[in-house]
Short mmCIF file of N, CA and C in Angstrom, two decimals:
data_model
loop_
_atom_site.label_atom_id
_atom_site.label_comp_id
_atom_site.label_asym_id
_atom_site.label_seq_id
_atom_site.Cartn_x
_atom_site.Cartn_y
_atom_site.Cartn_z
N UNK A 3 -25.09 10.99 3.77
CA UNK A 3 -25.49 9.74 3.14
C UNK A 3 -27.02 9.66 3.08
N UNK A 4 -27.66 10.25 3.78
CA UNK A 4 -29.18 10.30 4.26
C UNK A 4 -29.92 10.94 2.94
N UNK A 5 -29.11 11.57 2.48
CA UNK A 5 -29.46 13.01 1.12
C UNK A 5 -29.29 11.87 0.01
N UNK A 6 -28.37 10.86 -0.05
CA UNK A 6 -28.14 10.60 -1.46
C UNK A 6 -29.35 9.67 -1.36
N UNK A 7 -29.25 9.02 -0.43
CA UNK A 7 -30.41 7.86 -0.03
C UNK A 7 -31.54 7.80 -0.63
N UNK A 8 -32.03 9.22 0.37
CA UNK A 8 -33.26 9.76 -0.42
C UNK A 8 -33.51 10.22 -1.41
N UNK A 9 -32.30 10.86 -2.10
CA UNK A 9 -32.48 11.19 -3.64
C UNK A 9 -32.50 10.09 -5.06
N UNK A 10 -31.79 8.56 -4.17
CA UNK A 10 -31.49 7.57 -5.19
C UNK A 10 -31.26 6.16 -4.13
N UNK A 11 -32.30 5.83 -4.59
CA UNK A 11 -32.61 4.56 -3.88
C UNK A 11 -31.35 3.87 -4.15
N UNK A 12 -30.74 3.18 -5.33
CA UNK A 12 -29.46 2.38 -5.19
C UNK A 12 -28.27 2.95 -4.81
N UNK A 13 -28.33 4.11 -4.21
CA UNK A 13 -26.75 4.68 -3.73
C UNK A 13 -26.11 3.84 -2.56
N UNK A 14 -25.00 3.77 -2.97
CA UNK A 14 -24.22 2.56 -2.05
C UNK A 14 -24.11 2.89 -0.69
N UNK A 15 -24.24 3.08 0.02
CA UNK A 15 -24.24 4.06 1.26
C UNK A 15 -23.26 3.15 1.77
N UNK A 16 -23.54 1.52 2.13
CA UNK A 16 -22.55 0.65 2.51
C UNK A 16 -20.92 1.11 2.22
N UNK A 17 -20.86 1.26 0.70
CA UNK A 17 -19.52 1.08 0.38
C UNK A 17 -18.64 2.83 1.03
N UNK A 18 -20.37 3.64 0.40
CA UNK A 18 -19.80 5.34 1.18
C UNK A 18 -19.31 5.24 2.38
N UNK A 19 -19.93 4.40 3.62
CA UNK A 19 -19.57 4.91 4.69
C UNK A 19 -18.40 3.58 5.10
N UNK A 20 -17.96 2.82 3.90
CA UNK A 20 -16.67 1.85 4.08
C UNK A 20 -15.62 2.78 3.80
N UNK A 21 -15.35 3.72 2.75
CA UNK A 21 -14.49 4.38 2.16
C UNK A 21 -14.03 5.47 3.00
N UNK A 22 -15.18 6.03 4.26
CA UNK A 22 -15.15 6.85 4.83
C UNK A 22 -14.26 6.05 6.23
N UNK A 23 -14.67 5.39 6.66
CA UNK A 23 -14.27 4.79 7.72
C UNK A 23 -12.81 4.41 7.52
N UNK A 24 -12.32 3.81 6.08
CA UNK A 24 -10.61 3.72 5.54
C UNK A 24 -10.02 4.87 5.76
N UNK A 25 -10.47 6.00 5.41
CA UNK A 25 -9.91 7.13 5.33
C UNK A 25 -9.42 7.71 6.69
N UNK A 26 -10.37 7.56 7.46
CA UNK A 26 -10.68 7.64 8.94
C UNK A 26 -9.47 6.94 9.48
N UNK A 27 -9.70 5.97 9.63
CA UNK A 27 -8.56 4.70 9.92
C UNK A 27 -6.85 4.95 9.79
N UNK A 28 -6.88 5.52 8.27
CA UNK A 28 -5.57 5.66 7.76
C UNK A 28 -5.23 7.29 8.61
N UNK A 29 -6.33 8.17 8.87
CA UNK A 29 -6.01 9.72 9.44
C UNK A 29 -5.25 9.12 10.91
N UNK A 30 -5.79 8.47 11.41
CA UNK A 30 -6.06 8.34 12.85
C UNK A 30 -4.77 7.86 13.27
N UNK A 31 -4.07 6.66 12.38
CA UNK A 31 -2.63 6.43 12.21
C UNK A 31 -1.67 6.68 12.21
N UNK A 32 -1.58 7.81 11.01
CA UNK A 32 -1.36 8.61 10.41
C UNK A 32 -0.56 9.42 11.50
N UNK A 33 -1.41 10.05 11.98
CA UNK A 33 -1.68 11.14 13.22
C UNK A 33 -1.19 10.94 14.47
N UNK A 34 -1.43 9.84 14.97
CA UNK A 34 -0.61 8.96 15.91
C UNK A 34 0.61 8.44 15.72
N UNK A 35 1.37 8.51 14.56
CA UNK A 35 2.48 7.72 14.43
C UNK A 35 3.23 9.16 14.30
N UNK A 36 2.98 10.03 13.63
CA UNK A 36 3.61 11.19 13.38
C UNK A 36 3.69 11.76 15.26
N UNK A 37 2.68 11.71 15.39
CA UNK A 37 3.04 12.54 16.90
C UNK A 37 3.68 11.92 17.43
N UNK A 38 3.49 10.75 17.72
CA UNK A 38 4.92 9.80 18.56
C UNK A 38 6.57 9.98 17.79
N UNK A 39 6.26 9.71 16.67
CA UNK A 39 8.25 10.07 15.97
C UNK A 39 8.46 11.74 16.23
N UNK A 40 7.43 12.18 16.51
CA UNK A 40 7.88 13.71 16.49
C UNK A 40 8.93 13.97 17.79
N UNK A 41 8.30 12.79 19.01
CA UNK A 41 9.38 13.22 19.84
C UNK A 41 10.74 12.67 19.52
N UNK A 42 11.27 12.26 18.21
CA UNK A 42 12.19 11.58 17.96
C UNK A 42 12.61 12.36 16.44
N UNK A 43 11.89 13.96 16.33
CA UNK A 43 12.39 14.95 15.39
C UNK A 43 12.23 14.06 14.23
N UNK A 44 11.67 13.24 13.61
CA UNK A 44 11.35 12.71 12.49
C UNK A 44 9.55 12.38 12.17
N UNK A 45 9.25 11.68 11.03
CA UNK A 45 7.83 11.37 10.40
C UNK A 45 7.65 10.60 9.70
N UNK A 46 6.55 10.01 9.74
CA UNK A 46 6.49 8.61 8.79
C UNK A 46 7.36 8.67 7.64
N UNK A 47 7.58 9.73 6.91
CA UNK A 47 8.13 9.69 5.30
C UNK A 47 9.52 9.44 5.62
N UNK A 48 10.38 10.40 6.46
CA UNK A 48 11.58 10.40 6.70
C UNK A 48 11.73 8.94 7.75
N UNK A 49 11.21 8.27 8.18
CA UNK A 49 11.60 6.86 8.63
C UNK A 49 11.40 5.69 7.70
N UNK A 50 10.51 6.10 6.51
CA UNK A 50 10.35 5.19 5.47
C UNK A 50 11.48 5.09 4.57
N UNK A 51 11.46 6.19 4.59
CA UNK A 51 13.03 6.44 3.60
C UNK A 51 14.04 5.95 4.36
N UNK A 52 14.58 6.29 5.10
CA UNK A 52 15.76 5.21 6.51
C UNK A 52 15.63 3.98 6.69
N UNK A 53 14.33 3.18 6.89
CA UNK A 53 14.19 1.71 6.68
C UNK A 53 14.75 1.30 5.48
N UNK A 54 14.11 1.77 4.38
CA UNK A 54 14.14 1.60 2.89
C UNK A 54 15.76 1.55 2.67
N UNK A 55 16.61 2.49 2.61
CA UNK A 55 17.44 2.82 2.66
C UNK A 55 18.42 1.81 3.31
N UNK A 56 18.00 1.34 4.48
CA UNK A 56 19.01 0.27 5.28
C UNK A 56 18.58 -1.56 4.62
N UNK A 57 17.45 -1.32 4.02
CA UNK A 57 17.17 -2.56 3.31
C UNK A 57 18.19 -2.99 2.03
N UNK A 58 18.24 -2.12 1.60
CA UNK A 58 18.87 -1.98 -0.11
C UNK A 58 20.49 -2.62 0.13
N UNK A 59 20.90 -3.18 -1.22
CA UNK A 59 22.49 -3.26 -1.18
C UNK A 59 22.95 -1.78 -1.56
N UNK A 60 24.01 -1.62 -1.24
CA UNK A 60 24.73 -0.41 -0.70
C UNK A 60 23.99 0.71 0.03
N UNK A 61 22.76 0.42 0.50
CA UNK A 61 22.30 1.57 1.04
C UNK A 61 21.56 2.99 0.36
N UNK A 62 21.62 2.92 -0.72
CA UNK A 62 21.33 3.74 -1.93
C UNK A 62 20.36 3.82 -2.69
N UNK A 63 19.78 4.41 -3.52
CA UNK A 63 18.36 4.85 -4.41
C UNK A 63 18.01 6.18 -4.51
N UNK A 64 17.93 6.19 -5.86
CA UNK A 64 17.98 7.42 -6.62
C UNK A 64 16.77 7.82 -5.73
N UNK A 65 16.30 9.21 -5.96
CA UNK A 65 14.86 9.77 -5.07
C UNK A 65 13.70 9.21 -6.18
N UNK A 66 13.94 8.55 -7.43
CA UNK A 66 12.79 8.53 -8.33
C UNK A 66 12.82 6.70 -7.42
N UNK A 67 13.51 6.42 -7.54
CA UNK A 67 13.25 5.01 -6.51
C UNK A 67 12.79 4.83 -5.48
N UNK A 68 13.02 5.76 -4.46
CA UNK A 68 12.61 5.87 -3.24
C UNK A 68 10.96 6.58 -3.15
N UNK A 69 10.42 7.44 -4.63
CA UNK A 69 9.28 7.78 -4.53
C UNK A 69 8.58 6.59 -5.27
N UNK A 70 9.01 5.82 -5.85
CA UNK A 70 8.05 4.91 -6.50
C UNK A 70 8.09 3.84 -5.69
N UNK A 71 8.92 3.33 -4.60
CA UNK A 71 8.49 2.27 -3.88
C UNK A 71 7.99 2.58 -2.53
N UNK A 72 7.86 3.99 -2.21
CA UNK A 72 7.33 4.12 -1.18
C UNK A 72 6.03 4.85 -0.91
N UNK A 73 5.49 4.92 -2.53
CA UNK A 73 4.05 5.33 -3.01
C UNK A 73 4.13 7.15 -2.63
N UNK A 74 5.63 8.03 -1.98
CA UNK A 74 5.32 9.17 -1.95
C UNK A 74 5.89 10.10 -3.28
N UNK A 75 5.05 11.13 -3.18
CA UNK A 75 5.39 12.31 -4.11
C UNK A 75 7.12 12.27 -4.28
N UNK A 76 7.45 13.11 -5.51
CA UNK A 76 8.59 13.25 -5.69
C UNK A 76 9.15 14.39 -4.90
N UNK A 77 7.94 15.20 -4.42
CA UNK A 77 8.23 16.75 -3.68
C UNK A 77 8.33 16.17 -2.05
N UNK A 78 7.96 15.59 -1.98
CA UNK A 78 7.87 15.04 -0.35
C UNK A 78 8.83 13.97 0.02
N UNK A 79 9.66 13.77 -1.13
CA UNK A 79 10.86 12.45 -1.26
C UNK A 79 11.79 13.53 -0.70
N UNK A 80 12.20 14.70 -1.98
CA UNK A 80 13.06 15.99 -1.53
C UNK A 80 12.91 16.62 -0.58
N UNK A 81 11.91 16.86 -0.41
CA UNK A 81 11.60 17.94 1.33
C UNK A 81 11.92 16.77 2.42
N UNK A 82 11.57 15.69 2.50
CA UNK A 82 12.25 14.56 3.79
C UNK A 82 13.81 14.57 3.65
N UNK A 83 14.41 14.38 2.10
CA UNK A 83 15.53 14.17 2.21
C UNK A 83 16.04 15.30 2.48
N UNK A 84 15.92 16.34 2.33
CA UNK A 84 16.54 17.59 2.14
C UNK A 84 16.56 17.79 3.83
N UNK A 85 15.58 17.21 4.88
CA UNK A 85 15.87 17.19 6.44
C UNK A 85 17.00 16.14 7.04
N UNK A 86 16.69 15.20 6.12
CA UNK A 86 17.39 13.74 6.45
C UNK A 86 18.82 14.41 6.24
N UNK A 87 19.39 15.23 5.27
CA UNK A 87 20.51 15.55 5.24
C UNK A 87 21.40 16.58 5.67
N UNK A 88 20.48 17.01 6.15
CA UNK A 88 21.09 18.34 7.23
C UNK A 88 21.34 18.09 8.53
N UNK A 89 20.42 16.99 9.03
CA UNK A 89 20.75 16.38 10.45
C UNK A 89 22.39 15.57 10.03
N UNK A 90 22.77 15.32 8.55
CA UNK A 90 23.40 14.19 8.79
C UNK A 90 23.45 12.16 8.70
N UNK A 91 21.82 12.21 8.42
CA UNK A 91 21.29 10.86 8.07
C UNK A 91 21.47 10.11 6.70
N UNK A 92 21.54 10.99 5.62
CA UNK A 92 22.17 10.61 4.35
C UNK A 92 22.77 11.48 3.39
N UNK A 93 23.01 11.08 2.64
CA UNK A 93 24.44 11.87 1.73
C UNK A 93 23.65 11.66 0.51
N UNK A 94 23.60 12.72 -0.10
CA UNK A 94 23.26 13.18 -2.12
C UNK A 94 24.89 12.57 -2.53
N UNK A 95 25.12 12.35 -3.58
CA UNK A 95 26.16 11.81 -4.24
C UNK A 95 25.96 11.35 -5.70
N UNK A 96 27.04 12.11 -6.63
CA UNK A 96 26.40 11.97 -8.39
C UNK A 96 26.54 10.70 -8.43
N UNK A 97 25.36 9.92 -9.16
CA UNK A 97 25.10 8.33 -9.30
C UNK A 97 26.52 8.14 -10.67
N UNK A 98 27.01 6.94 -10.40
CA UNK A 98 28.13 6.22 -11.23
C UNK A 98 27.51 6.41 -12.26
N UNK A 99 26.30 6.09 -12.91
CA UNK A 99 25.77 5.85 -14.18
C UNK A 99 25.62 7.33 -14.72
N UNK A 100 24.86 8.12 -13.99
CA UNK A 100 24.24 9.34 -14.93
C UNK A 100 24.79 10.43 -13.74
N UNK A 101 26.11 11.24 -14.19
CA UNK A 101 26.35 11.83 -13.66
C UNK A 101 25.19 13.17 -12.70
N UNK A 102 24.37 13.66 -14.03
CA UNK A 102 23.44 14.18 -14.07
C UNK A 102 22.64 14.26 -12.39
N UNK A 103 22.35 13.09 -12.41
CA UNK A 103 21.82 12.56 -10.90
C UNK A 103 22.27 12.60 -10.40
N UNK A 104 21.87 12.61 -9.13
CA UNK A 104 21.78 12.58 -7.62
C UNK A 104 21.49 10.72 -7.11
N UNK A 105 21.94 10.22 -6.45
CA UNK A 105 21.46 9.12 -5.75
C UNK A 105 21.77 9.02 -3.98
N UNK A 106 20.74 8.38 -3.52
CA UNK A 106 20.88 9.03 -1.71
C UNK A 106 21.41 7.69 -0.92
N UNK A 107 22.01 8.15 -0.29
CA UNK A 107 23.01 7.11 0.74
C UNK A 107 22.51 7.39 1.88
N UNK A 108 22.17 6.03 2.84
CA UNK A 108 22.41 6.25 4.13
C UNK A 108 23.53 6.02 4.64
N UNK A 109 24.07 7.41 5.69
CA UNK A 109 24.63 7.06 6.52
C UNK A 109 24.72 6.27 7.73
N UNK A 110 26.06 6.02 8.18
CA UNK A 110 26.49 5.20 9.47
C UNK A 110 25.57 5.80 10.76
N UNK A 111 25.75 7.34 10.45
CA UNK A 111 24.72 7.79 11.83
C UNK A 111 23.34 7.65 11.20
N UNK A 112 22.91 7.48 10.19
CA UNK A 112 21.73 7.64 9.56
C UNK A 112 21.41 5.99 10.25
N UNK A 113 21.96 4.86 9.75
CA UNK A 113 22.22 3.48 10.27
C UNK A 113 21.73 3.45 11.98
N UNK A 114 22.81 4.06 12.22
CA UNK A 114 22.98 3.93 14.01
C UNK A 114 21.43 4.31 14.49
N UNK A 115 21.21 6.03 14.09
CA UNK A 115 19.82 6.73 14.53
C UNK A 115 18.55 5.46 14.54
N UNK A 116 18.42 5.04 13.11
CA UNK A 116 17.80 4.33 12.62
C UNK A 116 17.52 2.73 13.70
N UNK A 117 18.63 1.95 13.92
CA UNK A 117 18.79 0.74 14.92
C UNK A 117 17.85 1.60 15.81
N UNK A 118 18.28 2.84 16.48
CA UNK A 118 18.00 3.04 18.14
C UNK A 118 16.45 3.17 18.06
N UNK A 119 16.05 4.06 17.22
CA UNK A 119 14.44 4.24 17.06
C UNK A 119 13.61 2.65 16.75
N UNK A 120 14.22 2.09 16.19
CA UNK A 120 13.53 1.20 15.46
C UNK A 120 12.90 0.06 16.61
N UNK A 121 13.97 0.26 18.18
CA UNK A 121 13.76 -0.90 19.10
C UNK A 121 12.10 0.05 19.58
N UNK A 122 12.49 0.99 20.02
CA UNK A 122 11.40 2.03 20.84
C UNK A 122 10.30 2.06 19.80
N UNK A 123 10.44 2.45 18.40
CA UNK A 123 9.17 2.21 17.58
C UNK A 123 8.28 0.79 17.22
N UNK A 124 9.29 0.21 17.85
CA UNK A 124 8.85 -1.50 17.61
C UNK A 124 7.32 -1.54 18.36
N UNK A 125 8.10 -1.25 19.83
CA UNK A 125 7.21 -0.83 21.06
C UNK A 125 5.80 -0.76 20.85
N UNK A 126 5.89 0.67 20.03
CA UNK A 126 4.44 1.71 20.13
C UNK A 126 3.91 1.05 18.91
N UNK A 127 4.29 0.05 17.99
CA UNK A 127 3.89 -0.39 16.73
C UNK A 127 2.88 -1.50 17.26
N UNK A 128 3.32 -2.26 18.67
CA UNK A 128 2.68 -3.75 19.05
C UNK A 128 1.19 -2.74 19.82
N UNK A 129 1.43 -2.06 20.20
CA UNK A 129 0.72 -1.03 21.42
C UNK A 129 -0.21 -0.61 20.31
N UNK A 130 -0.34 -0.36 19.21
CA UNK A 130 -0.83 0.13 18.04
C UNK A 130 -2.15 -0.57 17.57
N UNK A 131 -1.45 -1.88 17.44
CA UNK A 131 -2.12 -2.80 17.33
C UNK A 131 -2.83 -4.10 17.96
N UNK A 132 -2.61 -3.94 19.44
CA UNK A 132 -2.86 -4.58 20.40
C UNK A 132 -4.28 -4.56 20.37
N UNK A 133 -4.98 -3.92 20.22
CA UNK A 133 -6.62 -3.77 20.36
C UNK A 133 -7.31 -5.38 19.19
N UNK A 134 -6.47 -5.48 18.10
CA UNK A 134 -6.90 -6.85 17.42
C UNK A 134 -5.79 -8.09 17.53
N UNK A 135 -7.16 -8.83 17.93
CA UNK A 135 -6.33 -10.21 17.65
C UNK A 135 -5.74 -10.82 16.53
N UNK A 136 -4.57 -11.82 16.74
CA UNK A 136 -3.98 -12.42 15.47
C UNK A 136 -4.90 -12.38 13.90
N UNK A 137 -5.88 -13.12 14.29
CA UNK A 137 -6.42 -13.62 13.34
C UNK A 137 -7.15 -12.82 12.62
N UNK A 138 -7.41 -11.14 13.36
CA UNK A 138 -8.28 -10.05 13.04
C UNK A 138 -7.03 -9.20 12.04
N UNK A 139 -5.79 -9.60 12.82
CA UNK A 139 -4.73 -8.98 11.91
C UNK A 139 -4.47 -9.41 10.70
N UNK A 140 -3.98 -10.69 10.59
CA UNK A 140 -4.45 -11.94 9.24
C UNK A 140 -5.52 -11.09 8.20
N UNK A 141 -6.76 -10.56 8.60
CA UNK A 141 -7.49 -10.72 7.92
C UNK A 141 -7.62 -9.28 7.08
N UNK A 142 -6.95 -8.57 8.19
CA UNK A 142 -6.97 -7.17 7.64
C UNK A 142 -5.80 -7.18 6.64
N UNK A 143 -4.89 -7.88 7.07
CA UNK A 143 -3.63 -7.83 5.80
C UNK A 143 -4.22 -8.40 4.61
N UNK A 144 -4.89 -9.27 4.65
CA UNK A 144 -5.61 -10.02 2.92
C UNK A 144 -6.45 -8.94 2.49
N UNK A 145 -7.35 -8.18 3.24
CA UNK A 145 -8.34 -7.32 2.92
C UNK A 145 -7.79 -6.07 2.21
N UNK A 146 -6.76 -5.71 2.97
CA UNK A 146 -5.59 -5.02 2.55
C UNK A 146 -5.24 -4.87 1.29
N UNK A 147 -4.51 -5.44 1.16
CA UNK A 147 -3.67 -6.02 0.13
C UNK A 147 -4.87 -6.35 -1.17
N UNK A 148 -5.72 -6.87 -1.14
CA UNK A 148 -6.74 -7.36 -2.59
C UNK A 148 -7.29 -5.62 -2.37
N UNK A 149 -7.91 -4.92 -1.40
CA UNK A 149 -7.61 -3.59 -2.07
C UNK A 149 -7.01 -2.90 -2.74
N UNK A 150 -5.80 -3.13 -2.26
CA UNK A 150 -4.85 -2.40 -2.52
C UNK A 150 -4.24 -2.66 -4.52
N UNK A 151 -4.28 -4.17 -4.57
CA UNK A 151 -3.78 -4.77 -5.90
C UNK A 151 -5.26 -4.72 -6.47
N UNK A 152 -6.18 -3.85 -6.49
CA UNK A 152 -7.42 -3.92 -7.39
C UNK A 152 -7.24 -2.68 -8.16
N UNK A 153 -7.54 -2.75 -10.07
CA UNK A 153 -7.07 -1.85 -10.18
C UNK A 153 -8.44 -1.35 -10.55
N UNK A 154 -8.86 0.31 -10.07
CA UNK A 154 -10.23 0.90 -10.00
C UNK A 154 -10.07 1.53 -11.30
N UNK A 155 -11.40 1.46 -12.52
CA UNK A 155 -11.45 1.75 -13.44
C UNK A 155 -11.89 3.23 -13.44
N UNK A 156 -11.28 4.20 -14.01
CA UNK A 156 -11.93 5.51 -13.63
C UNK A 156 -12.98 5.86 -14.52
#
């Protein structure tokens, strides 16, 4: 940041070392949440998909559904599911509408797995976030979120 500084007086350095610090933030998470589900043979993607999954009526969503509401790749929808279903957690099954397709079911053990982790992940989620107070949390969710719904002009 010191280089652009000096090369250009209006370089944002503020916003550089904001963007850097998000990134940071989201690694550090990231990283920590994965190592903790690891002792529970799963990862953020494959528990997103299982929440997701137990939210829905019948339990179901095509993988183009499950990658567009859960902001992941379509290759990283298949490589989770393609684990999720070898343990046994959900079922491929040709969708009623377009034979063509595939649509993914959670299972009962997919269900069950899902309840048991979810008390113990609750846990390490409060532990996570224990370092800010209510109102620091509040603020990060608005901050959040108007990030998040801003759309950046390229």
């Amino acid at each position: 940041i010191i280089y652009q500084q000096q090369n250009e007086q209006s370089y944002p350095s503020q916003e550089h070392l904001l963007l850097q610090l998000c990134m940071r933030v989201n690694k550090k998470l990231s990283d920590n949440i994965n190592a903790y589900l690891k002792n529970y043979d799963i990862n953020d993607t494959t528990l997103m998909i299982l929440t997701l999954l137990s939210s829905v009526d019948g339990f179901c969503l095509s993988p183009t559904e499950l990658s567009e509401r859960l902001d992941v790749s379509k290759t990283n929808i298949t490589r989770a599911c393609d684990s999720l279903e070898k343990i046994g957690f959900i079922k491929r099954m040709a969708s009623k509408e377009d034979r063509r397709s595939k649509n993914i079911y959670l299972t009962p053990e997919g269900d069950l797995y899902l309840h048991q982790t979810t008390r113990i992940y609750g846990i390490y989620l409060k532990e996570i976030w224990s370092c800010l107070a209510d109102d620091e949390i509040n603020l990060l969710k608005v901050i959040s979120r108007k990030v998040l719904s801003y759309d950046i002009p390229l």
